[in-house]
């Protein structure tokens, strides 16, 4: 926990974080589950409630701050990471959270997202991915599957989707995780690890939009299918999934690529052990890309990467301190005067 | 081999004629790599310390380094100095120093007949001349007979002067500009100690280079001293009455603006946060502010213009004095975020150093065509106060004023400077800290409203009845947690509201808040009870004032007023406009202020426009005004 | 806060609500469905689809059904958060209040 963060004087409860605003998401929206999980988790942070800020962009996801009884900014489409960067770097005593969506973060906001990740500013970015544009009523998004038929793509969408965690890993992100809206326990654990991470943390949350893209993640939620479809990652553990752990991930010695294999008792030792702290992001990217881009079959969830990198706001603060050490605290009169003056006395 | 610098002081020969002038305009011109800006800066510094009033106009090419010897690569520096107070860098140079044929070709048309032209004859090779379209040498074919040409083998002389130094020919040639500086310094009796000190300091880690440059400088001086071709030198006495008592320094507009922002943060006791992106001609402010971390200044070079202002807005939410700096194209990108700041009612200073547009336009040339963009360039009704400095030194006070309005009224504020002010310089009377305004902010600390049931709550949009400003509650303040954004909100509570009557009320209230910003009345200079008024804003102040002086000297009465606040206008402006039969508005655009004046005051204000990337010339402006005053 | 399932559900168990719930927090007892208050996220998707209007927001329970205010919460006393109804079968016993309800006539 950063020493700058102000701690709460008394223990907080989830109720303390509920605002007085009536929640206006569609009944059945996955956002409710995420809100409940975040409200349930916040007391654990032990940060003073008034020192927590939620910054969002535009989209259904971005209505989130209104329902949190903290300081919040509902800003403009795509720009939340930039705005939050200004807040986080100038107020290191605050715990700053960014709430965004697949459109807000990966379409218009793509540039700001990758730079926030590159800089490693102390921000926790919650990216609600419902694979559709909800607020504007149903256009396809940068994470929609190819060929998706929507209002703006009656003959099917043409562009291949992003894999958000792969993109984040490619943008030098120091903490990347993926979770699912309805798995409260998993979501909470990921939040916990992200909150403890110094620097930028990106959490992609698969979120069901039951109005415009209902069932997008059924294959990952249905008990039967999920076993085969979801690869649960845990640092330090061999990567196994499927009924009775019958499936696992290994590195193909010929190509170096990762692949999914059937596990036999004999070759358990050859299974890849998940190392979230590996210095190189290559294996994490490899894991991210096991997922089928359209069906999401074999999607990894959990914390893919959690490494230490210099934190931008810490370094910025350090530079300010160093400047004072070297030059002394700023003297405005000396600054205005400069080195090259002349005086005009009272005229004779 | 180390060559020692002697401490001998340069003197003027008593044998040559010395003439007195009350003003001189000199233009140094050469390749961008020739160091003309440095030469100009040094001459300016010498002139300032001598006590002349001065005004400068650097003229940069857009390319970093165009091919040597070509017209697009010519860079120049014009300096006007006098024994009285002056307002412009001069309409035309009395002396042109041309370091090569390209510099000559690009600038000779600005020199009036009889002007002096000093050329580096060594650079007038056949090839160099042909490169810029001289088939025959202008120095020999009589085409320059109207001017007094001084041909100087400057390159040869410089290399010769430095022969004792262990330098290659190319390295030695680089000191040509110092030779030229030395020569001109002799010609105008400029003090030289400052330049020698400067060179010693600049090259403190390379004493040989320092010594070489000083040697070149002295060689130039001595050349003027001894050569018959330079038979006359000139004195321009210090401007005794131009400067009120005080301590002075020379300063450029961008530097003054940067200092003004730092001063504002000190006066407000708030940390300064700059979110910015490099763009000509504003980048220097980013560079300057980044040097002052020991003042608690945070500078953030963002990934783009939008992130720059976004980060600034985030910092404003957290309680910083937040600023973003840019030019016209950047303002266009920032418009959505400015509107968000209008809706969220947070303080934010948006600095626009205007340049030639539209689109990429002319990055290194001046213009003042962003006024309507500043007034209207956002979706919906999104009023923003506008402050415009009038001179390079006024940029300091204007920055403080913009910060005052932003902090007091909780609003973004435009600070509209331009390339001419940004890079131009003049002497500045350094203010005492006690003269600076107090910008302390009262933050919200507790509930500000009692509900019907007696509960005390915090309403983020419950306004101060006088300023209509909303309370500013910073994250970290217990009990005042609230969420705000760009969606229309209910007055008082700040909750999202789509109610028709509320929206109408909020739109009109945001407008009323800006209309109610307290600004001083406009002052009118009208010593002869004229019937015509010339009204200006921004950097046209210098040329307009110079033109007005000429007109009055010629017996033409004319009143002058200059706006510093463009939104809201000063309260007495309507009355002032209506008290004159004719109102003329000279602008470096196609009539943007005139449009605003005509719309608001129903006055038949007439425009005189110039959009060529250069400031108005006083003579030309005077003639145009005179013509317009004569017409019905 | 949470939603609760009241008397009209008893002996009916239409289960339209289960299809709507995004977090799988509606569990089955022998005679009634039960909403887990810790897992419920207040999304309101279940309430409008119940054919007999048995589901209410906690605060909006009508007076005549007031005894159902705490039934669902107490039902989960032994295991407050089972982690999803689809991973758990039908419970063995109902809450005492439900057990005491007269059997609904068929029809």
Coordinates of N, CA, C and O in Angstrom, one line a residue, chain B residues 227-354:
Chain B
X227 N 38.5 49.6 -41.1 CA 38.3 49.6 -42.5 C 37.7 50.9 -43.0 O 36.8 51.5 -42.3
X228 N 38.1 51.4 -44.1 CA 37.6 52.7 -44.6 C 36.2 52.6 -45.1 O 35.4 53.6 -45.0
X229 N 35.8 51.4 -45.6 CA 34.5 51.2 -46.1 C 33.4 51.6 -45.0 O 32.4 52.1 -45.4
X230 N 33.8 51.4 -43.8 CA 32.8 51.8 -42.7 C 33.3 53.1 -42.1 O 34.0 53.1 -41.1
X231 N 33.0 54.2 -42.8 CA 33.5 55.5 -42.4 C 32.7 56.1 -41.2 O 33.2 57.0 -40.6
X232 N 31.5 55.6 -41.1 CA 30.7 56.3 -40.1 C 30.2 55.3 -39.1 O 29.8 54.1 -39.5
X233 N 30.1 55.7 -37.8 CA 29.4 54.8 -36.9 C 28.3 55.7 -36.3 O 28.3 56.9 -36.4
X234 N 27.4 55.1 -35.6 CA 26.2 55.7 -35.1 C 26.0 55.6 -33.6 O 26.3 54.5 -33.0
X235 N 25.5 56.6 -33.0 CA 25.1 56.6 -31.6 C 23.6 56.7 -31.5 O 23.0 57.5 -32.2
X236 N 23.0 55.9 -30.7 CA 21.6 56.0 -30.4 C 21.5 56.1 -28.9 O 21.8 55.1 -28.2
X237 N 21.2 57.3 -28.4 CA 21.3 57.5 -26.9 C 20.2 56.6 -26.2 O 19.2 56.3 -26.7
X238 N 20.5 56.3 -24.9 CA 19.5 55.6 -24.1 C 18.2 56.4 -24.1 O 18.2 57.6 -24.1
X239 N 17.1 55.7 -24.0 CA 15.8 56.3 -24.0 C 15.5 56.7 -22.5 O 14.8 56.1 -21.8
X240 N 16.0 57.9 -22.2 CA 15.9 58.4 -20.8 C 14.5 58.5 -20.3 O 14.2 58.1 -19.2
X241 N 13.5 59.0 -21.1 CA 12.2 59.2 -20.6 C 11.2 58.0 -20.9 O 10.1 58.0 -20.5
X242 N 11.7 57.0 -21.6 CA 10.8 55.9 -22.0 C 10.6 55.0 -20.8 O 9.6 54.3 -20.8
X243 N 11.5 55.0 -19.9 CA 11.4 54.0 -18.8 C 11.2 54.6 -17.5 O 12.0 55.4 -17.0
X244 N 10.0 54.3 -16.8 CA 9.9 54.8 -15.4 C 10.9 54.1 -14.6 O 11.5 53.1 -14.9
X245 N 11.1 54.7 -13.4 CA 12.1 54.2 -12.5 C 11.9 52.7 -12.2 O 10.8 52.3 -11.9
X246 N 12.9 51.9 -12.2 CA 12.8 50.5 -11.8 C 13.9 49.7 -12.3 O 14.9 50.2 -13.0
X247 N 13.9 48.4 -12.1 CA 14.9 47.5 -12.6 C 14.3 46.8 -13.8 O 13.1 46.3 -13.8
X248 N 15.1 46.7 -14.9 CA 14.6 46.2 -16.1 C 15.3 45.0 -16.6 O 16.5 44.8 -16.3
X249 N 14.7 44.2 -17.4 CA 15.3 43.1 -18.2 C 14.6 43.0 -19.5 O 13.5 43.5 -19.6
X250 N 15.2 42.4 -20.4 CA 14.6 42.1 -21.7 C 13.8 40.8 -21.6 O 14.3 39.9 -20.9
X251 N 12.6 40.7 -22.2 CA 11.9 39.5 -22.1 C 11.0 39.3 -23.3 O 10.5 40.2 -23.9
X252 N 10.8 38.0 -23.7 CA 10.0 37.7 -24.8 C 8.6 37.3 -24.3 O 8.4 37.1 -23.1
X253 N 7.6 37.4 -25.2 CA 6.2 37.1 -24.8 C 6.0 35.8 -24.1 O 5.4 35.6 -23.1
X254 N 6.6 34.7 -24.8 CA 6.4 33.4 -24.2 C 7.0 33.2 -22.9 O 6.5 32.5 -22.0
X255 N 8.2 33.8 -22.7 CA 8.8 33.7 -21.4 C 8.0 34.5 -20.3 O 7.8 34.0 -19.2
X256 N 7.6 35.6 -20.7 CA 6.7 36.4 -19.8 C 5.5 35.7 -19.4 O 5.0 35.7 -18.3
X257 N 4.9 35.0 -20.4 CA 3.7 34.2 -20.1 C 4.0 33.1 -19.2 O 3.2 32.8 -18.2
X258 N 5.1 32.4 -19.4 CA 5.4 31.3 -18.5 C 5.6 31.8 -17.1 O 5.2 31.2 -16.1
X259 N 6.3 32.9 -17.0 CA 6.6 33.4 -15.6 C 5.3 33.9 -15.0 O 5.0 33.7 -13.8
X260 N 4.4 34.4 -15.8 CA 3.0 34.8 -15.3 C 2.3 33.6 -14.7 O 1.6 33.7 -13.7
X261 N 2.4 32.5 -15.3 CA 1.7 31.3 -14.8 C 2.3 30.8 -13.5 O 1.6 30.4 -12.6
X262 N 3.6 30.9 -13.4 CA 4.3 30.5 -12.2 C 3.9 31.4 -11.1 O 3.6 31.1 -10.0
X263 N 3.9 32.7 -11.4 CA 3.5 33.8 -10.5 C 2.1 33.5 -10.0 O 1.8 33.6 -8.8
X264 N 1.2 33.2 -10.9 CA -0.2 32.9 -10.6 C -0.3 31.7 -9.6 O -1.1 31.8 -8.6
X265 N 0.5 30.7 -9.8 CA 0.4 29.6 -8.9 C 0.9 29.9 -7.5 O 0.4 29.5 -6.5
X266 N 1.9 30.8 -7.5 CA 2.4 31.2 -6.2 C 1.4 32.1 -5.5 O 1.1 32.0 -4.3
X267 N 0.7 33.0 -6.2 CA -0.2 33.9 -5.7 C -1.5 33.2 -5.2 O -2.2 33.6 -4.3
X268 N -1.8 32.1 -5.9 CA -3.0 31.3 -5.5 C -2.6 30.2 -4.5 O -3.5 29.6 -3.9
X269 N -1.3 30.0 -4.3 CA -0.8 28.9 -3.4 C -1.4 27.6 -3.9 O -1.9 26.8 -3.1
X270 N -1.4 27.4 -5.2 CA -1.8 26.1 -5.7 C -0.7 25.6 -6.6 O -0.1 26.4 -7.3
X271 N -0.5 24.3 -6.7 CA 0.6 23.8 -7.6 C 0.1 24.0 -9.0 O -1.0 23.8 -9.4
X272 N 1.1 24.3 -9.9 CA 0.8 24.5 -11.3 C 0.9 23.2 -12.0 O 1.9 22.4 -11.8
X273 N 0.0 22.9 -12.9 CA 0.0 21.7 -13.7 C -0.2 22.0 -15.1 O -1.2 22.6 -15.5
X274 N 0.8 21.7 -15.9 CA 0.7 22.0 -17.4 C 0.5 20.6 -18.1 O 1.4 19.8 -18.0
X275 N -0.6 20.5 -18.8 CA -0.7 19.3 -19.7 C -0.6 19.8 -21.1 O -1.4 20.7 -21.5
X276 N 0.3 19.4 -21.9 CA 0.6 20.0 -23.2 C 1.2 19.1 -24.2 O 1.5 17.9 -23.9
X277 N 1.3 19.6 -25.4 CA 1.8 18.8 -26.5 C 2.6 19.8 -27.4 O 2.1 20.9 -27.6
X278 N 3.8 19.4 -27.8 CA 4.6 20.4 -28.6 C 3.9 20.9 -29.8 O 3.3 20.1 -30.6
X279 N 3.9 22.2 -30.0 CA 3.3 22.8 -31.2 C 3.9 24.2 -31.4 O 4.0 24.9 -30.4
X280 N 4.4 24.5 -32.6 CA 4.9 25.8 -32.8 C 3.7 26.8 -32.8 O 2.7 26.5 -33.5
X281 N 3.8 28.0 -32.3 CA 4.9 28.6 -31.5 C 4.7 28.6 -30.0 O 5.1 29.5 -29.3
X282 N 4.1 27.5 -29.5 CA 3.8 27.4 -28.0 C 4.8 26.5 -27.3 O 4.8 26.6 -26.0
X283 N 5.5 25.7 -28.0 CA 6.4 24.7 -27.3 C 7.3 25.3 -26.2 O 7.6 24.7 -25.2
X284 N 7.8 26.5 -26.5 CA 8.7 27.2 -25.6 C 8.1 27.3 -24.2 O 8.9 27.3 -23.2
X285 N 6.8 27.4 -24.1 CA 6.2 27.6 -22.7 C 6.4 26.2 -22.0 O 6.7 26.2 -20.8
X286 N 6.1 25.2 -22.7 CA 6.3 23.8 -22.1 C 7.7 23.6 -21.7 O 8.0 23.2 -20.6
X287 N 8.7 24.0 -22.6 CA 10.1 23.9 -22.2 C 10.4 24.7 -21.0 O 11.1 24.2 -20.1
X288 N 10.0 25.9 -21.0 CA 10.3 26.8 -19.9 C 9.8 26.3 -18.5 O 10.5 26.2 -17.5
X289 N 8.5 26.0 -18.5 CA 7.9 25.5 -17.3 C 8.5 24.2 -16.8 O 8.6 24.0 -15.6
X290 N 9.0 23.4 -17.7 CA 9.6 22.1 -17.3 C 10.9 22.3 -16.6 O 11.4 21.4 -15.9
X291 N 11.4 23.5 -16.7 CA 12.7 23.8 -15.9 C 12.4 24.2 -14.5 O 13.4 24.3 -13.7
X292 N 11.2 24.4 -14.1 CA 11.0 25.0 -12.8 C 10.3 24.0 -11.8 O 9.4 24.4 -11.1
X293 N 10.7 22.8 -11.8 CA 10.1 21.8 -10.9 C 10.3 22.2 -9.4 O 9.5 21.8 -8.6
X294 N 11.3 23.0 -9.2 CA 11.6 23.5 -7.8 C 10.5 24.5 -7.4 O 10.5 24.9 -6.2
X295 N 9.6 24.9 -8.3 CA 8.5 25.7 -7.9 C 7.2 24.8 -7.7 O 6.1 25.3 -7.6
X296 N 7.5 23.5 -7.8 CA 6.3 22.6 -7.7 C 5.5 22.5 -9.0 O 4.4 22.0 -9.0
X297 N 6.2 22.9 -10.1 CA 5.5 22.9 -11.4 C 5.5 21.5 -12.0 O 6.6 21.0 -12.1
X298 N 4.4 20.9 -12.3 CA 4.3 19.6 -13.0 C 4.0 19.9 -14.4 O 3.0 20.5 -14.8
X299 N 4.9 19.4 -15.3 CA 4.7 19.5 -16.7 C 4.5 18.1 -17.3 O 5.3 17.2 -17.0
X300 N 3.5 17.9 -18.1 CA 3.2 16.6 -18.6 C 3.1 16.7 -20.1 O 2.2 17.4 -20.6
X301 N 4.1 16.2 -20.8 CA 4.0 16.1 -22.3 C 3.2 14.9 -22.6 O 3.6 13.8 -22.5
X302 N 2.0 15.2 -23.0 CA 1.0 14.1 -23.3 C 1.2 13.5 -24.7 O 2.0 14.0 -25.5
X303 N 0.4 12.4 -24.9 CA 0.5 11.8 -26.2 C -0.1 12.6 -27.4 O 0.2 12.3 -28.5
X304 N -1.0 13.5 -27.0 CA -1.6 14.3 -28.1 C -2.3 15.5 -27.4 O -2.3 15.6 -26.1
X305 N -2.8 16.4 -28.2 CA -3.4 17.6 -27.6 C -4.6 17.3 -26.7 O -4.7 18.0 -25.7
X306 N -5.3 16.3 -27.0 CA -6.5 16.1 -26.2 C -6.1 15.5 -24.9 O -6.7 15.9 -23.8
X307 N -5.1 14.6 -24.9 CA -4.6 14.1 -23.6 C -4.0 15.2 -22.8 O -4.1 15.2 -21.5
X308 N -3.4 16.2 -23.4 CA -2.8 17.3 -22.7 C -3.8 18.1 -21.9 O -3.7 18.3 -20.7
X309 N -4.9 18.5 -22.6 CA -5.9 19.2 -21.9 C -6.7 18.3 -20.9 O -7.1 18.7 -19.8
X310 N -6.9 17.0 -21.3 CA -7.6 16.1 -20.4 C -6.8 16.0 -19.1 O -7.4 16.0 -18.0
X311 N -5.5 15.8 -19.2 CA -4.7 15.7 -17.9 C -4.9 17.0 -17.1 O -5.0 16.9 -15.9
X312 N -4.8 18.1 -17.8 CA -5.0 19.4 -17.1 C -6.3 19.4 -16.4 O -6.4 19.8 -15.2
X313 N -7.4 19.0 -17.0 CA -8.7 19.0 -16.4 C -8.7 18.1 -15.2 O -9.3 18.4 -14.1
X314 N -8.1 16.9 -15.3 CA -8.0 16.0 -14.2 C -7.3 16.6 -13.0 O -7.7 16.5 -11.8
X315 N -6.2 17.3 -13.3 CA -5.5 18.0 -12.3 C -6.3 19.1 -11.6 O -6.2 19.4 -10.4
X316 N -7.1 19.8 -12.5 CA -8.0 20.9 -11.9 C -9.0 20.3 -10.9 O -9.3 20.8 -9.9
X317 N -9.5 19.1 -11.3 CA -10.5 18.4 -10.4 C -9.8 18.2 -9.0 O -10.4 18.2 -8.0
X318 N -8.5 17.9 -9.1 CA -7.8 17.6 -7.9 C -7.2 18.9 -7.2 O -6.6 18.8 -6.1
X319 N -7.4 20.1 -7.7 CA -7.1 21.3 -7.0 C -5.8 22.0 -7.5 O -5.3 22.9 -6.9
X320 N -5.3 21.6 -8.7 CA -4.1 22.3 -9.2 C -4.6 23.5 -10.0 O -5.7 23.6 -10.4
X321 N -3.7 24.5 -10.2 CA -3.9 25.5 -11.1 C -3.5 24.9 -12.5 O -2.3 24.7 -12.7
X322 N -4.5 24.6 -13.2 CA -4.3 23.8 -14.4 C -4.2 24.6 -15.7 O -5.1 25.5 -15.9
X323 N -3.3 24.2 -16.6 CA -3.1 25.0 -17.8 C -2.8 24.0 -18.9 O -2.2 23.0 -18.7
X324 N -3.2 24.5 -20.1 CA -2.8 23.8 -21.3 C -2.3 24.8 -22.3 O -2.9 25.9 -22.3
X325 N -1.3 24.5 -23.1 CA -0.8 25.5 -24.1 C -0.8 24.9 -25.4 O -0.5 23.7 -25.6
X326 N -1.1 25.7 -26.4 CA -1.2 25.2 -27.8 C -1.3 26.4 -28.8 O -1.0 27.5 -28.4
X327 N -1.5 26.0 -30.1 CA -1.8 27.0 -31.1 C -3.2 26.6 -31.7 O -3.8 25.7 -31.2
X328 N -3.5 27.3 -32.8 CA -4.8 27.1 -33.4 C -5.3 25.7 -33.6 O -6.4 25.3 -33.2
X329 N -4.4 24.9 -34.3 CA -4.9 23.5 -34.6 C -5.1 22.7 -33.3 O -6.0 21.8 -33.3
X330 N -4.4 23.0 -32.2 CA -4.6 22.3 -31.0 C -5.9 22.7 -30.3 O -6.6 21.9 -29.7
X331 N -6.3 24.0 -30.4 CA -7.5 24.4 -29.9 C -8.7 23.7 -30.5 O -9.6 23.2 -29.8
X332 N -8.6 23.4 -31.8 CA -9.6 22.7 -32.5 C -9.8 21.3 -31.8 O -10.9 20.8 -31.6
X333 N -8.7 20.7 -31.6 CA -8.7 19.3 -31.0 C -9.2 19.4 -29.6 O -9.9 18.4 -29.1
X334 N -9.0 20.4 -28.9 CA -9.3 20.5 -27.4 C -10.8 20.9 -27.2 O -11.2 20.9 -26.0
X335 N -11.5 21.2 -28.3 CA -12.8 21.9 -28.0 C -13.8 21.1 -27.2 O -14.5 21.6 -26.4
X336 N -13.8 19.8 -27.4 CA -14.7 19.0 -26.6 C -14.4 19.0 -25.1 O -15.3 19.1 -24.3
X337 N -13.1 18.9 -24.8 CA -12.7 19.0 -23.4 C -12.9 20.3 -22.8 O -13.3 20.4 -21.6
X338 N -12.8 21.4 -23.6 CA -13.1 22.7 -23.1 C -14.6 22.8 -22.7 O -14.9 23.3 -21.6
X339 N -15.4 22.3 -23.6 CA -16.8 22.3 -23.3 C -17.1 21.5 -22.0 O -18.0 21.8 -21.2
X340 N -16.4 20.4 -21.8 CA -16.6 19.6 -20.6 C -16.2 20.4 -19.4 O -16.9 20.4 -18.3
X341 N -15.1 21.2 -19.5 CA -14.7 22.1 -18.4 C -15.8 23.2 -18.1 O -16.0 23.5 -17.0
X342 N -16.4 23.6 -19.2 CA -17.5 24.6 -19.1 C -18.7 24.0 -18.3 O -19.2 24.6 -17.4
X343 N -19.0 22.7 -18.6 CA -20.1 22.1 -18.0 C -19.8 21.7 -16.5 O -20.6 21.8 -15.7
X344 N -18.5 21.2 -16.3 CA -18.1 20.9 -15.0 C -17.8 22.1 -14.1 O -17.6 21.9 -12.9
X345 N -17.6 23.2 -14.8 CA -17.3 24.5 -14.1 C -16.1 24.3 -13.2 O -16.1 24.5 -12.0
X346 N -15.0 23.9 -13.9 CA -13.7 23.8 -13.2 C -12.7 24.9 -13.8 O -12.8 25.2 -15.0
X347 N -11.8 25.4 -13.0 CA -10.8 26.4 -13.6 C -9.8 25.7 -14.5 O -9.3 24.6 -14.2
X348 N -9.5 26.4 -15.6 CA -8.6 25.8 -16.6 C -8.1 26.9 -17.5 O -8.9 27.7 -18.0
X349 N -6.8 27.1 -17.6 CA -6.3 28.2 -18.5 C -5.9 27.6 -19.8 O -5.1 26.7 -19.8
X350 N -6.5 28.0 -20.9 CA -6.2 27.5 -22.2 C -5.4 28.5 -23.0 O -6.0 29.6 -23.4
X351 N -4.1 28.3 -23.2 CA -3.3 29.3 -23.8 C -3.2 29.0 -25.3 O -2.8 27.9 -25.7
X352 N -3.6 29.9 -26.2 CA -3.5 29.7 -27.6 C -2.5 30.8 -28.2 O -2.8 32.0 -28.1
X353 N -1.4 30.3 -28.6 CA -0.4 31.2 -29.3 C -0.8 31.2 -30.7 O -0.3 30.3 -31.5
X354 N -1.6 32.1 -31.2 CA -2.1 32.0 -32.5 C -1.1 32.1 -33.6 O 0.0 32.8 -33.5

